[in-house]
CSV table of C-alpha atoms in Angstrom, one decimal:
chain,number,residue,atom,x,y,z
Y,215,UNK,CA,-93.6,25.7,-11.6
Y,216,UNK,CA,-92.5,25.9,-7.9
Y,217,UNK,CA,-91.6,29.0,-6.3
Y,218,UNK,CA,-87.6,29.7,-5.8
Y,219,UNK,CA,-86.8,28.5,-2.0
Y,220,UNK,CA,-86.5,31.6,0.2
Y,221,UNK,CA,-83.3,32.1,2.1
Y,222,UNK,CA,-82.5,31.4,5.0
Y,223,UNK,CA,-83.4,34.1,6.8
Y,224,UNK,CA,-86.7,34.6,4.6
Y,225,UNK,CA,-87.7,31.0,6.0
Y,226,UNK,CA,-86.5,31.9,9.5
Y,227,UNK,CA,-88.6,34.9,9.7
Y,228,UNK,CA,-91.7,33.3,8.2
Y,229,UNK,CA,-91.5,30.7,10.4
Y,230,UNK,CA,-91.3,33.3,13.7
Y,231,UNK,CA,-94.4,34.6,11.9
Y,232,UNK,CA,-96.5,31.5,12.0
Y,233,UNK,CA,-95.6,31.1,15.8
Y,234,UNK,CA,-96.6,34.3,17.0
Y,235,UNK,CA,-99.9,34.2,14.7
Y,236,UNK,CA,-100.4,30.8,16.6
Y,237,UNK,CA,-99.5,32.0,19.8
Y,238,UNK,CA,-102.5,34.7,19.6
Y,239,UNK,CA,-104.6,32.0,19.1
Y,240,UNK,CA,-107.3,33.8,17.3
Y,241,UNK,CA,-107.0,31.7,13.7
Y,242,UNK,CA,-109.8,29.5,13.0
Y,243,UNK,CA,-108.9,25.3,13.3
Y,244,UNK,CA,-108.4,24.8,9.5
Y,245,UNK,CA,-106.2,27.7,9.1
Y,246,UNK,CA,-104.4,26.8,12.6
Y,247,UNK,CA,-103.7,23.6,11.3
Y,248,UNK,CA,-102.4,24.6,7.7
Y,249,UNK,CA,-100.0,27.0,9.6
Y,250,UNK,CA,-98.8,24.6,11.4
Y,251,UNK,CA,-98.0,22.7,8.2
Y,252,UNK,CA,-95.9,25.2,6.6
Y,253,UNK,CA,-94.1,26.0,9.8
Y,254,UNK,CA,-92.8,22.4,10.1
Y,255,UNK,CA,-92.1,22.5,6.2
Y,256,UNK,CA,-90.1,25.6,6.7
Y,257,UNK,CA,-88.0,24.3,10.0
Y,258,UNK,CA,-86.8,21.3,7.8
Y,259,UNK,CA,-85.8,23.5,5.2
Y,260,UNK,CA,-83.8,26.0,7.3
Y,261,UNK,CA,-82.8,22.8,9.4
Y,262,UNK,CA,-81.2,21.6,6.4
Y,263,UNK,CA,-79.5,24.9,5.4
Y,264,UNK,CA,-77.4,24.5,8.5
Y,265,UNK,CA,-76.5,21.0,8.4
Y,266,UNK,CA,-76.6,20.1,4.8
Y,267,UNK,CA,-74.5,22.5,3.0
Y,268,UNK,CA,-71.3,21.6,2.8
Y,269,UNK,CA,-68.4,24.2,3.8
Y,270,UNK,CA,-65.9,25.1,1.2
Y,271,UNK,CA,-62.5,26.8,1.2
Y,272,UNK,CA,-61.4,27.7,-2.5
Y,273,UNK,CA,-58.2,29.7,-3.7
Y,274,UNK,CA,-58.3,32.6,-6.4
Y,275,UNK,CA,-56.9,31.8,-9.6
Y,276,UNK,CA,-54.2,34.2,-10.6
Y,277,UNK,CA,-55.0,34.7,-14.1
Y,278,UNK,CA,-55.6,37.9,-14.8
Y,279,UNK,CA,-54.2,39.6,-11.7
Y,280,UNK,CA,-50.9,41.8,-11.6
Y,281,UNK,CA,-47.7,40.0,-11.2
Y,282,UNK,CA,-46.3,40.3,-7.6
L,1193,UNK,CA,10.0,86.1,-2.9
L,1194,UNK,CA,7.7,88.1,-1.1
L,1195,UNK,CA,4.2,89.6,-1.5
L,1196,UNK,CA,3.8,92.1,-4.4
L,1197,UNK,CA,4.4,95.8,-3.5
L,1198,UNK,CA,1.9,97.3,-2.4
L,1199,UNK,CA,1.2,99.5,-5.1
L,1200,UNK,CA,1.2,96.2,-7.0
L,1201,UNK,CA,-1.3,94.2,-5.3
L,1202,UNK,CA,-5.0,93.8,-6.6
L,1203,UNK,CA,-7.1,94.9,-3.9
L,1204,UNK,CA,-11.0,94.8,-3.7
L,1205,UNK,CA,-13.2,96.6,-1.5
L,1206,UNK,CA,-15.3,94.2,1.3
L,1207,UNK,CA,-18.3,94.7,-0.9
L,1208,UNK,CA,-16.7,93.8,-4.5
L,1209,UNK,CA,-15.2,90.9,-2.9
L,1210,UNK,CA,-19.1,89.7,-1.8
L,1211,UNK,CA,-20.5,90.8,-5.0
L,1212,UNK,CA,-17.6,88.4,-6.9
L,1213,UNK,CA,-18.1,85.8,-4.2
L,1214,UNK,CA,-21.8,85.6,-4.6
L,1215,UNK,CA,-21.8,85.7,-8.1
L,1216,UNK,CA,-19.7,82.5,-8.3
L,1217,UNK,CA,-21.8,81.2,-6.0
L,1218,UNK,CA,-25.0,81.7,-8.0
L,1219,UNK,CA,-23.7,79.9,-10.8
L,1220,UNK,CA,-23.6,76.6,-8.5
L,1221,UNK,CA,-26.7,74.2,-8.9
L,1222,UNK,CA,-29.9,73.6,-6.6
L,1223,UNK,CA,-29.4,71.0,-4.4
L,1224,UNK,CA,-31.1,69.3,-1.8
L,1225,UNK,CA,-30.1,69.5,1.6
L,1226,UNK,CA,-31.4,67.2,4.8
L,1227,UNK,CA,-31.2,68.8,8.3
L,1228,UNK,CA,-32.8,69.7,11.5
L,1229,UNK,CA,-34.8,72.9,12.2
L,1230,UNK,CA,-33.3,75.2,14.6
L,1231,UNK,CA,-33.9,79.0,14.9
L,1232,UNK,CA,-36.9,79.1,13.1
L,1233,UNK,CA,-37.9,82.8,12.9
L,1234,UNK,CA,-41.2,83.9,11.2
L,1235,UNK,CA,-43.1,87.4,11.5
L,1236,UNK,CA,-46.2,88.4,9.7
L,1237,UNK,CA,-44.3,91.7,8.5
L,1238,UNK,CA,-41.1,90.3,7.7
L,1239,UNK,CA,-40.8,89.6,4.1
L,1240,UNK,CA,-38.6,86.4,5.1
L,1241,UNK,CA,-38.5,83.3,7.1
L,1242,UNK,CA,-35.0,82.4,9.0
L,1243,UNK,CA,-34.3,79.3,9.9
L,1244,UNK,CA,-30.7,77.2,10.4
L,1245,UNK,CA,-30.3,73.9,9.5
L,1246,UNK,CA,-28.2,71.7,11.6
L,1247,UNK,CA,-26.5,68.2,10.4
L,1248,UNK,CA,-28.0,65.9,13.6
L,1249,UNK,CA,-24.5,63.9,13.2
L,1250,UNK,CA,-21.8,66.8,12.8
L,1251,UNK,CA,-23.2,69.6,14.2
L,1252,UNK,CA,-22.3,71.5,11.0
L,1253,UNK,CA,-24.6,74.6,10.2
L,1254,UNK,CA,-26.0,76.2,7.3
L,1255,UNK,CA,-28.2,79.5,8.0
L,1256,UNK,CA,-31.2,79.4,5.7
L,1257,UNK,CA,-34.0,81.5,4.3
L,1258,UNK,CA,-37.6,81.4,2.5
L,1259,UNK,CA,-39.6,83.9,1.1
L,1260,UNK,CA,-42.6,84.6,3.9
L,1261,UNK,CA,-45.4,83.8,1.8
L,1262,UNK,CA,-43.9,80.6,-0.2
L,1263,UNK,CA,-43.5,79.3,3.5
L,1264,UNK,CA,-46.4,79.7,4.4
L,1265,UNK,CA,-48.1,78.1,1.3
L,1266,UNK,CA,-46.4,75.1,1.9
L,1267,UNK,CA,-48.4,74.9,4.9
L,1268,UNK,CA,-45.6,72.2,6.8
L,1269,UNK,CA,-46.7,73.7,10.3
L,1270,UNK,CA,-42.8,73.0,11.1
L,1271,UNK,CA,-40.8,73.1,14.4
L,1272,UNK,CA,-37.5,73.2,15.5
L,1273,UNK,CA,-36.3,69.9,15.8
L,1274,UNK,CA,-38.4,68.6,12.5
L,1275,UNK,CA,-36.5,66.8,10.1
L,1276,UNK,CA,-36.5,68.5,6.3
L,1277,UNK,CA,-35.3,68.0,3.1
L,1278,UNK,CA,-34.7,71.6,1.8
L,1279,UNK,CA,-34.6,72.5,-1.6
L,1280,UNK,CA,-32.3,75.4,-2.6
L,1281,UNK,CA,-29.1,77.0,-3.9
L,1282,UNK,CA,-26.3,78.7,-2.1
L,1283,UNK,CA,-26.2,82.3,-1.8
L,1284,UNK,CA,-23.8,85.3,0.3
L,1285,UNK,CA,-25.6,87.1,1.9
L,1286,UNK,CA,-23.7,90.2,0.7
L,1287,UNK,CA,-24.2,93.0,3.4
L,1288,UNK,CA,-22.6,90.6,6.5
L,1289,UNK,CA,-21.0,87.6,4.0
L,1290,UNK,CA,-22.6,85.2,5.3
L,1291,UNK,CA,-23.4,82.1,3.3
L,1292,UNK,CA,-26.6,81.1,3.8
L,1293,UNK,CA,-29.0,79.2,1.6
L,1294,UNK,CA,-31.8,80.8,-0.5
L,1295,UNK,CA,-34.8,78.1,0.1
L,1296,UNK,CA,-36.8,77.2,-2.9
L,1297,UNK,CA,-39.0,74.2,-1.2
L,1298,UNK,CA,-39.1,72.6,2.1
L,1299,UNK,CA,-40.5,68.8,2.6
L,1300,UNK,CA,-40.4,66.9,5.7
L,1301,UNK,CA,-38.6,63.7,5.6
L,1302,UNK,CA,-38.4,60.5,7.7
L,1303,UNK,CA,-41.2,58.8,9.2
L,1304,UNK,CA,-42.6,62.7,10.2
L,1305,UNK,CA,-42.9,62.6,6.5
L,1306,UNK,CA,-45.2,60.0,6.1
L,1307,UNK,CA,-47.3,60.8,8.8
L,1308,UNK,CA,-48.0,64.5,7.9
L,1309,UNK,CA,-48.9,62.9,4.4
L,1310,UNK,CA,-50.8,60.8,5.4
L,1311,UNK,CA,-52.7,63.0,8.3
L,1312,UNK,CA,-53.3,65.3,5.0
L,1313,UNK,CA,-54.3,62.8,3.1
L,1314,UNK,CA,-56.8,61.7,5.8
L,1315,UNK,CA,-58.1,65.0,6.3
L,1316,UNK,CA,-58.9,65.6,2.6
L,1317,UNK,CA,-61.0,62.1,2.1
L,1318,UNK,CA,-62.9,63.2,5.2
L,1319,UNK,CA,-63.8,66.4,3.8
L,1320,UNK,CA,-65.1,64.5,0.7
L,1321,UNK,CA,-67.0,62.3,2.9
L,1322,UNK,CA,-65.2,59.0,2.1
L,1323,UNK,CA,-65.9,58.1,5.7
L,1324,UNK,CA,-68.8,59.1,6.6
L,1325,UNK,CA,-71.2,57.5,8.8
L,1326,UNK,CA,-74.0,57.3,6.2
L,1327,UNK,CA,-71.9,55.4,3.7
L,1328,UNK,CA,-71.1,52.5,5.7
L,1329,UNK,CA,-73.2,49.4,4.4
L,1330,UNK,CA,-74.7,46.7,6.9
L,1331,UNK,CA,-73.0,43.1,6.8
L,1332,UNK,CA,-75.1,40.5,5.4
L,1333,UNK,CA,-76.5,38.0,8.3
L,1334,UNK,CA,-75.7,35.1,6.4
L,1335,UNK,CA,-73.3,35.3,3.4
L,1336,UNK,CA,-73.2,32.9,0.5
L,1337,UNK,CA,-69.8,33.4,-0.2
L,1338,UNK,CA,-66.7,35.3,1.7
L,1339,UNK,CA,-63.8,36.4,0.3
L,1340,UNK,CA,-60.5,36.6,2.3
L,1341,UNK,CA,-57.6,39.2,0.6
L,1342,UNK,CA,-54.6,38.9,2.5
L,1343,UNK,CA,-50.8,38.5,2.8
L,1344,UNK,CA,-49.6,34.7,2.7
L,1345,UNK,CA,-48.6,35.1,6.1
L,1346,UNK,CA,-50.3,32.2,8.7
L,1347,UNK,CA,-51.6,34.5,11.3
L,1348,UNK,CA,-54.3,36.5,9.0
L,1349,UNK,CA,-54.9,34.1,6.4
L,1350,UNK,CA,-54.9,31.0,8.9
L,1351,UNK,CA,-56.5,32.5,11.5
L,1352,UNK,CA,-59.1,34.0,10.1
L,1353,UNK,CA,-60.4,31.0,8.2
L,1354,UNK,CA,-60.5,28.5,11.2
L,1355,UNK,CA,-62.7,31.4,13.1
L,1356,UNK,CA,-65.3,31.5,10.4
L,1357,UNK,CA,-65.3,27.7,10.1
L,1358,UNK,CA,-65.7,27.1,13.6
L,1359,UNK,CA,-68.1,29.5,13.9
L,1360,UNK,CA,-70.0,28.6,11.0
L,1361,UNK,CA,-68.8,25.8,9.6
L,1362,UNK,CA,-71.0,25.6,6.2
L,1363,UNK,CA,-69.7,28.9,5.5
L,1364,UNK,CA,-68.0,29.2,1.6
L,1365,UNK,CA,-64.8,30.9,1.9
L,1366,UNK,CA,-62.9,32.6,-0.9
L,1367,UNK,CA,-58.9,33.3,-0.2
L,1368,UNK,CA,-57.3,35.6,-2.3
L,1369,UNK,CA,-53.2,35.7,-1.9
L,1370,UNK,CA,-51.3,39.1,-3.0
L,1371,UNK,CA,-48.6,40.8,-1.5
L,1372,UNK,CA,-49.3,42.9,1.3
L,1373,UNK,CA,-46.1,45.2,1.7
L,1374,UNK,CA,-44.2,47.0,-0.4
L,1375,UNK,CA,-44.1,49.7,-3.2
L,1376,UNK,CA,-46.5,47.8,-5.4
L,1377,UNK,CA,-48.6,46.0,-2.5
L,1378,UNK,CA,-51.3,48.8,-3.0
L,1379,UNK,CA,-52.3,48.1,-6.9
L,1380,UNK,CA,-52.0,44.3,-6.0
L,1381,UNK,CA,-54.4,44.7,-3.5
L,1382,UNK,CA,-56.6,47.0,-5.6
L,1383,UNK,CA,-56.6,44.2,-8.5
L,1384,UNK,CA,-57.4,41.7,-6.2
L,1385,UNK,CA,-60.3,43.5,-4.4
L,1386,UNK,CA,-62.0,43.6,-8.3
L,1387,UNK,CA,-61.6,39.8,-8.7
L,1388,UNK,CA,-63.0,38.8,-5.9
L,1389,UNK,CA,-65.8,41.1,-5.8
L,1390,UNK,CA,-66.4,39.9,-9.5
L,1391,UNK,CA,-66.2,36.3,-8.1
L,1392,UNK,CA,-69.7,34.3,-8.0
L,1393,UNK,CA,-71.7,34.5,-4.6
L,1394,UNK,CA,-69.2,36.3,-3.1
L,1395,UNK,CA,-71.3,39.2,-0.8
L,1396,UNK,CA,-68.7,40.2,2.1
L,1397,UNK,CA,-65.1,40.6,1.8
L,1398,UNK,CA,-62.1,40.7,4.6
L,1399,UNK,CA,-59.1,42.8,3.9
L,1400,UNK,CA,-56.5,41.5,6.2
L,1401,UNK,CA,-52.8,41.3,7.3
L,1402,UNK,CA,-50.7,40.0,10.2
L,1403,UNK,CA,-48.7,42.2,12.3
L,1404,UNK,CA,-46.5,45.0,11.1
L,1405,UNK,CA,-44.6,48.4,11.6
L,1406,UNK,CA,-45.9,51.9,10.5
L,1407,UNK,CA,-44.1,51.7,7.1
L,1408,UNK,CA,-45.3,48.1,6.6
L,1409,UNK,CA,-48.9,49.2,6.8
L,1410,UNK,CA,-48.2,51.9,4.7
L,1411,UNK,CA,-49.9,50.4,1.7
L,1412,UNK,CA,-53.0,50.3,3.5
L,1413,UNK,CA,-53.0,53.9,3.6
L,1414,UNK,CA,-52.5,54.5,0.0
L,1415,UNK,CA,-55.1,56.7,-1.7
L,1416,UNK,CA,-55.8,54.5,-4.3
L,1417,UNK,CA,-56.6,51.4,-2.6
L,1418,UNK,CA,-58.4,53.5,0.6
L,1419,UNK,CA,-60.9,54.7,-2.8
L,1420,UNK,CA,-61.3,51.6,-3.9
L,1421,UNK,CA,-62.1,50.1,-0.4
L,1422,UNK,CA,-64.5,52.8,-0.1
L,1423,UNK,CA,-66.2,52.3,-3.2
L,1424,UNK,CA,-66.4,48.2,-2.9
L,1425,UNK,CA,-69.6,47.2,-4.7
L,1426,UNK,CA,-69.5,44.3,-1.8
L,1427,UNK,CA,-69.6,45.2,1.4
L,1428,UNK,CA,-66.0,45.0,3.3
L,1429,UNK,CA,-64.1,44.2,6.7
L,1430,UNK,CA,-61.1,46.0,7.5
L,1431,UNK,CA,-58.8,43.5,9.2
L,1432,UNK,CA,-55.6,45.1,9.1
L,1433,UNK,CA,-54.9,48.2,11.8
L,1434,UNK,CA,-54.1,47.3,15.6
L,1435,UNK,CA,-55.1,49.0,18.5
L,1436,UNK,CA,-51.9,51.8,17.6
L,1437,UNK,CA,-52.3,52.3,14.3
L,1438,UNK,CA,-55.3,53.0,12.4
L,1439,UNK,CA,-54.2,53.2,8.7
L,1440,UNK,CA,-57.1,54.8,6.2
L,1441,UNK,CA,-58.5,51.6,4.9
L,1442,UNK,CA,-60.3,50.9,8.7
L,1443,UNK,CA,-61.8,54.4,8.3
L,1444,UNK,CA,-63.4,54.1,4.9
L,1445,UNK,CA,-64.0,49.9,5.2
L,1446,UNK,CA,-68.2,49.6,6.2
L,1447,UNK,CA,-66.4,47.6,9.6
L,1448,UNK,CA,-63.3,47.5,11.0
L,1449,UNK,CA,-62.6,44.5,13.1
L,1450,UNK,CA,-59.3,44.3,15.3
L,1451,UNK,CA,-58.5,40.3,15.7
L,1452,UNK,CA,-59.5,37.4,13.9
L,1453,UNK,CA,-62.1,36.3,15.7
L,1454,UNK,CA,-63.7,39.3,15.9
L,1455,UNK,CA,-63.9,39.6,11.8
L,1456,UNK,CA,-65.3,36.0,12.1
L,1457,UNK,CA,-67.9,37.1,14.4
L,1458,UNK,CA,-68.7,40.2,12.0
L,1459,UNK,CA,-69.1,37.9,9.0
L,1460,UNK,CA,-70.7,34.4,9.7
L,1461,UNK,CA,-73.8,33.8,12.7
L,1462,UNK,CA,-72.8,31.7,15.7
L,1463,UNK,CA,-74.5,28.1,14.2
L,1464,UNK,CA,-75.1,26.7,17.6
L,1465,UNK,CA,-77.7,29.9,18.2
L,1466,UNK,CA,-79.1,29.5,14.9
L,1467,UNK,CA,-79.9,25.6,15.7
L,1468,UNK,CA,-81.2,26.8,19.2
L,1469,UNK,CA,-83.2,29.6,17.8
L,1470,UNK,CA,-84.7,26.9,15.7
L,1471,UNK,CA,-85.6,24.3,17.9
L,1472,UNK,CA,-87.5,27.2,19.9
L,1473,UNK,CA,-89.5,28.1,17.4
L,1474,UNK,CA,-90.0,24.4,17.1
L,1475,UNK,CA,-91.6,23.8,20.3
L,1476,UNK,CA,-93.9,27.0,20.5
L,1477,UNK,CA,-95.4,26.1,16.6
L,1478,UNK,CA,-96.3,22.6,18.3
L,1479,UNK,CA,-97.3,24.3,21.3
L,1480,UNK,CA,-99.5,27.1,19.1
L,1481,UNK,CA,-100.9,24.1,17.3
L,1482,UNK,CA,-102.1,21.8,19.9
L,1483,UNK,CA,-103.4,25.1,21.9
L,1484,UNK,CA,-105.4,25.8,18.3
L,1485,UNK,CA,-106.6,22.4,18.5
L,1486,UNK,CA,-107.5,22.3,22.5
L,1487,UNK,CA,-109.5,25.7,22.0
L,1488,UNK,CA,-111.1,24.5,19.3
L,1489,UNK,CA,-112.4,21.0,21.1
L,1490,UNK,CA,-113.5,22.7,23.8
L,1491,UNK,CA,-115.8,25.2,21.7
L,1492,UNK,CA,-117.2,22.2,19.7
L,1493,UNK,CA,-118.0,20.5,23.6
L,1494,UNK,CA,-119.7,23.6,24.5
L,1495,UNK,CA,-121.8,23.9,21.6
L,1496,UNK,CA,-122.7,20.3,21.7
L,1497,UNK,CA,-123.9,20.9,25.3
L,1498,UNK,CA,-126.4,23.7,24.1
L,1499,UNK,CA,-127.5,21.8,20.9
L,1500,UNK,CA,-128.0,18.9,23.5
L,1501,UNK,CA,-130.3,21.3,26.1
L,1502,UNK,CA,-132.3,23.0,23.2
L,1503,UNK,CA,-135.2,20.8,22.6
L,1504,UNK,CA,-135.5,20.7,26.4
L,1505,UNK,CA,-135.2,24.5,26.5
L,1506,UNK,CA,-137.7,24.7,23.7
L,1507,UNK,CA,-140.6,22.7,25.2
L,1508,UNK,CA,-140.2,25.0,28.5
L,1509,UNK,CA,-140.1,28.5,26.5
L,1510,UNK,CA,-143.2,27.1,24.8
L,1511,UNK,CA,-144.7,26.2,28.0
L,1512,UNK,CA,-144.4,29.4,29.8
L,1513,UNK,CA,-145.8,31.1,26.7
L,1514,UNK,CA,-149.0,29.1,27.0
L,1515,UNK,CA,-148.9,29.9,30.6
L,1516,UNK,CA,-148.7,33.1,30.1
L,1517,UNK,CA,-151.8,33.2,27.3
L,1518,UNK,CA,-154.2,30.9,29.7
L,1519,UNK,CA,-153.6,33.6,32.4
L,1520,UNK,CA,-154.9,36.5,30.1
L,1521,UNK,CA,-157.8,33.9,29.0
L,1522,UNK,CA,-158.8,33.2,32.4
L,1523,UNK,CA,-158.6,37.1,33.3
L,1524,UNK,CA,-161.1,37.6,30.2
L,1525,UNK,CA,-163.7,34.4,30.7
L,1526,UNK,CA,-167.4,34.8,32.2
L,1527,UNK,CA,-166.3,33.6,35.0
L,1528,UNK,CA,-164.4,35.9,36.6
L,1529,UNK,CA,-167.5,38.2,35.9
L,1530,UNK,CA,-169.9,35.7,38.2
L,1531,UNK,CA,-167.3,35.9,41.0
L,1532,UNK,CA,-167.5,39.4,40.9
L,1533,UNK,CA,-171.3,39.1,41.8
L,1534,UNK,CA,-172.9,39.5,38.4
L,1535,UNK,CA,-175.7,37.1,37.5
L,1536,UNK,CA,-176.0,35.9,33.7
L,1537,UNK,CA,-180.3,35.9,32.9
L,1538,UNK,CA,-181.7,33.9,30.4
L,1539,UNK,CA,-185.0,33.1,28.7
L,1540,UNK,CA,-184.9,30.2,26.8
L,1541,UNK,CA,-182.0,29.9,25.2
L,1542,UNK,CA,-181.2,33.7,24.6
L,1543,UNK,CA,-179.4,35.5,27.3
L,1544,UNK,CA,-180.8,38.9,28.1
L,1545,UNK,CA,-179.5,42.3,28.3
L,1546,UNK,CA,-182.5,44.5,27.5
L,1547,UNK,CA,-185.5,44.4,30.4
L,1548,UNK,CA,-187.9,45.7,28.0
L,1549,UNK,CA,-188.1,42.2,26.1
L,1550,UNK,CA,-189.7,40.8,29.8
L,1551,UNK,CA,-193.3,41.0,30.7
L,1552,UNK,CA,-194.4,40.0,33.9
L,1553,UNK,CA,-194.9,35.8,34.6
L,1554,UNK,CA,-192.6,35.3,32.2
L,1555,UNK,CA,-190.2,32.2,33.3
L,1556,UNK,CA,-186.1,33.4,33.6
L,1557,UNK,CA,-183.4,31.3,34.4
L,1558,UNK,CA,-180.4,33.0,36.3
L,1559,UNK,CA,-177.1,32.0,36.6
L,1560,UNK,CA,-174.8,32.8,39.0
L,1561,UNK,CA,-171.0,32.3,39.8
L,1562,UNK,CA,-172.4,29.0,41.6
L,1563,UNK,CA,-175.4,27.0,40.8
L,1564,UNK,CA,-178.9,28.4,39.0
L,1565,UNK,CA,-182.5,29.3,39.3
L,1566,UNK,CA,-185.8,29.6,38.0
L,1567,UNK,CA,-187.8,32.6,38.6
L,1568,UNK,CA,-191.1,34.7,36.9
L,1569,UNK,CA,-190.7,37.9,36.2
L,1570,UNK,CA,-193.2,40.4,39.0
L,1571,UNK,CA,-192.1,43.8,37.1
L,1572,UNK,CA,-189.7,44.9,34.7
L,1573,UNK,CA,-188.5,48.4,34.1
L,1574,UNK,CA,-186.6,49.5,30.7
């Protein structure tokens, strides 16, 4: 069962995460590289949250609301 | 053919005629009477409040009075010159027959009307807190859904949308048409706030309307719809007052924004920074990961250089510790003793120590640090 996709922001922050953790340089290689791993995976995803959802302009129905 | 005689006539003192005159007109109904304040006279000790009201168009005049203390409950804060709507009946003023009218209730009227309502009504949701500071809710960074309430009219409706689309242009937008002025505007609005707020997604709403006068926006400042924008379960933009007037709904909305663009810019992030923002991160994770990488090689060099010297490094600490044990096991040998003069006596095989095993002519051989000789033995003592 995969995990829900975070949100955009939850990926955006994550992925600031992993770059500072890299940029103190003080994980071990492995580590370092599966980082890195999950910090591309989580650019393509918030990547594709900008570019790939589609914008939408709907109307209210009036059923339901007060007569004007 | 002529007035009655004298004797004749019906004749009435100044005060009966009052007392009849006021009684007829005590039996006429209230009214309500519109005029300017002039003359308004109030003491602390007078049991009354004077006042004349003046018709702004004729001129005419109509003295008028209140008792002190309903005046003051009514609280108006009135000037000469305010507009009122008085609430009476006539009355003579017997001792000077005066007509004058006996004041029941006073309300402003006109557009001072409206204000001072609505400065009270202001005045009593800020003492309840309705726009406090503390209540106001943060706007989410990046909405699934907005919804847009507003008039049909181009400028909000229009406007706003092509902000938050150009801004953001994946952004979901939700519009919500109702009528924005007029004596039912407010409960439209009201039902239309619920729908959307009940509408999937939807987690930040804009209240908005065009342009208008002080009485347009007057629905905006209705108590029931100012409540109900306070208690939005979804946070909410006010888009509605200018820079002149500020009806209630900016004051209890979580943001009030004063254009278009700027309720865009409240609701939706700028999508070019976000792809920036983005592509920086970007660069520095490669740049983190190849540093990882680099550090790492050169670690794995360095240790190879020591794991190449060791053997080396071994062989010379060994070495040295030989060194180090041949010195003590020269310090300790016979010979050093020799150099230092001593001679090593033997007979036979054995070597001697005790001078009582020797009688003379026996044959010694002695030893020194360099060569050896034979000798006999001339005298010994123990």
């Amino acid at each position: 069962m995969t995990a829900p996709q975070p949100s955009f922001e939850e990926a955006q922050a994550e992925l600031e995460r992993i770059v500072e953790r890299l940029e103190r340089g003080d994980a071990p290689l492995d580590e370092a590289i599966s980082l890195w791993q999950r910090g591309e995976e989580l650019y393509r995803l918030c990547l594709a949250k900008l570019d790939g959802a589609q914008g939408r302009i709907d109307e209210l129905s009036r059923e339901g609301l007060p007569p004007e | 053919m002529g007035a009655p005689a004298e004797q004749e006539r019906k004749v009435y003192t100044v005060g009966a005629f009052n007392r009849g005159v006021a009684r007829r007109l005590a039996d006429l109904p209230t009214v309500w009477v519109e005029g300017e304040v002039t003359e308004l006279r109030r003491h602390d000790n007078w049991a009354g409040v004077f006042l004349t009201l003046k018709d702004p168009e004729t001129g005419a005049c109509l003295p008028a009075t209140m008792p002190r203390r309903s005046f003051d409950a009514l609280a108006l804060e009135l000037a000469d010159g305010d507009r009122v709507q008085c609430f009476g009946r006539p009355e003579l003023f017997e001792p000077r027959g005066q007509l004058r009218m006996r004041i029941l209730t006073i309300e402003r009227a006109g557009l001072g009307a409206h204000l001072a309502r609505l400065e009270a009504l202001k005045r009593r949701l800020a003492a309840e807190g309705v726009f406090a500071a503390e209540r106001k809710r943060p706007l989410p960074r990046l909405p699934r859904r907005i919804a847009l309430v507003t008039g049909s009219d181009a400028a909000a409706k229009g406007d706003i949308v092509t902000a938050i689309r150009l801004r953001f242009p994946p952004a979901r937008v939700l519009v919500a048409e109702t009528a924005v002025q007029g004596p039912r505007a407010a409960a439209g609005i009201v039902a239309t706030l619920e729908a959307v707020c009940g509408a999937p997604d939807v987690d930040v709403v804009i209240v908005a309307r065009g342009g208008g006068s002080f009485e347009d926006l007057l629905p905006f400042s209705d108590e029931a719809l100012v409540r109900a924008i306070a208690g939005c379960p979804v946070p909410i933009v006010s888009a509605v007052g200018h820079e002149q007037d500020t009806p209630l709904c900016d004051l209890a909305a979580d943001v009030r924004a004063s254009t278009p663009t700027a309720a865009a810019r409240l609701v939706v992030p700028d999508v070019t920074e976000l792809h920036e923002r983005l592509a920086r991160s970007r660069a520095a994770l490669e740049r983190g990961a190849r540093r990882a990488l680099e550090r790492d090689g050169t670690r794995l060099e360095r240790l190879h250089e020591r794991l190449r010297r060791a053997p080396a490094l071994l062989v010379e600490r060994r070495r040295a510790a030989v060194e180090r044990t041949g010195g003590r096991l020269v310090a300790l040998s016979p010979r050093a003793t020799l150099e230092r003069g001593y001679a090593i006596v033997r007979r036979g095989e054995a070597i001697l120590r005790d001078a009582a095993v020797l009688a003379p002519a026996d044959l010694v051989e002695i030893e020194l640090a360099r060569g050896a000789f034979a000798a006999r033995v001339e005298e010994a003592s123990p």
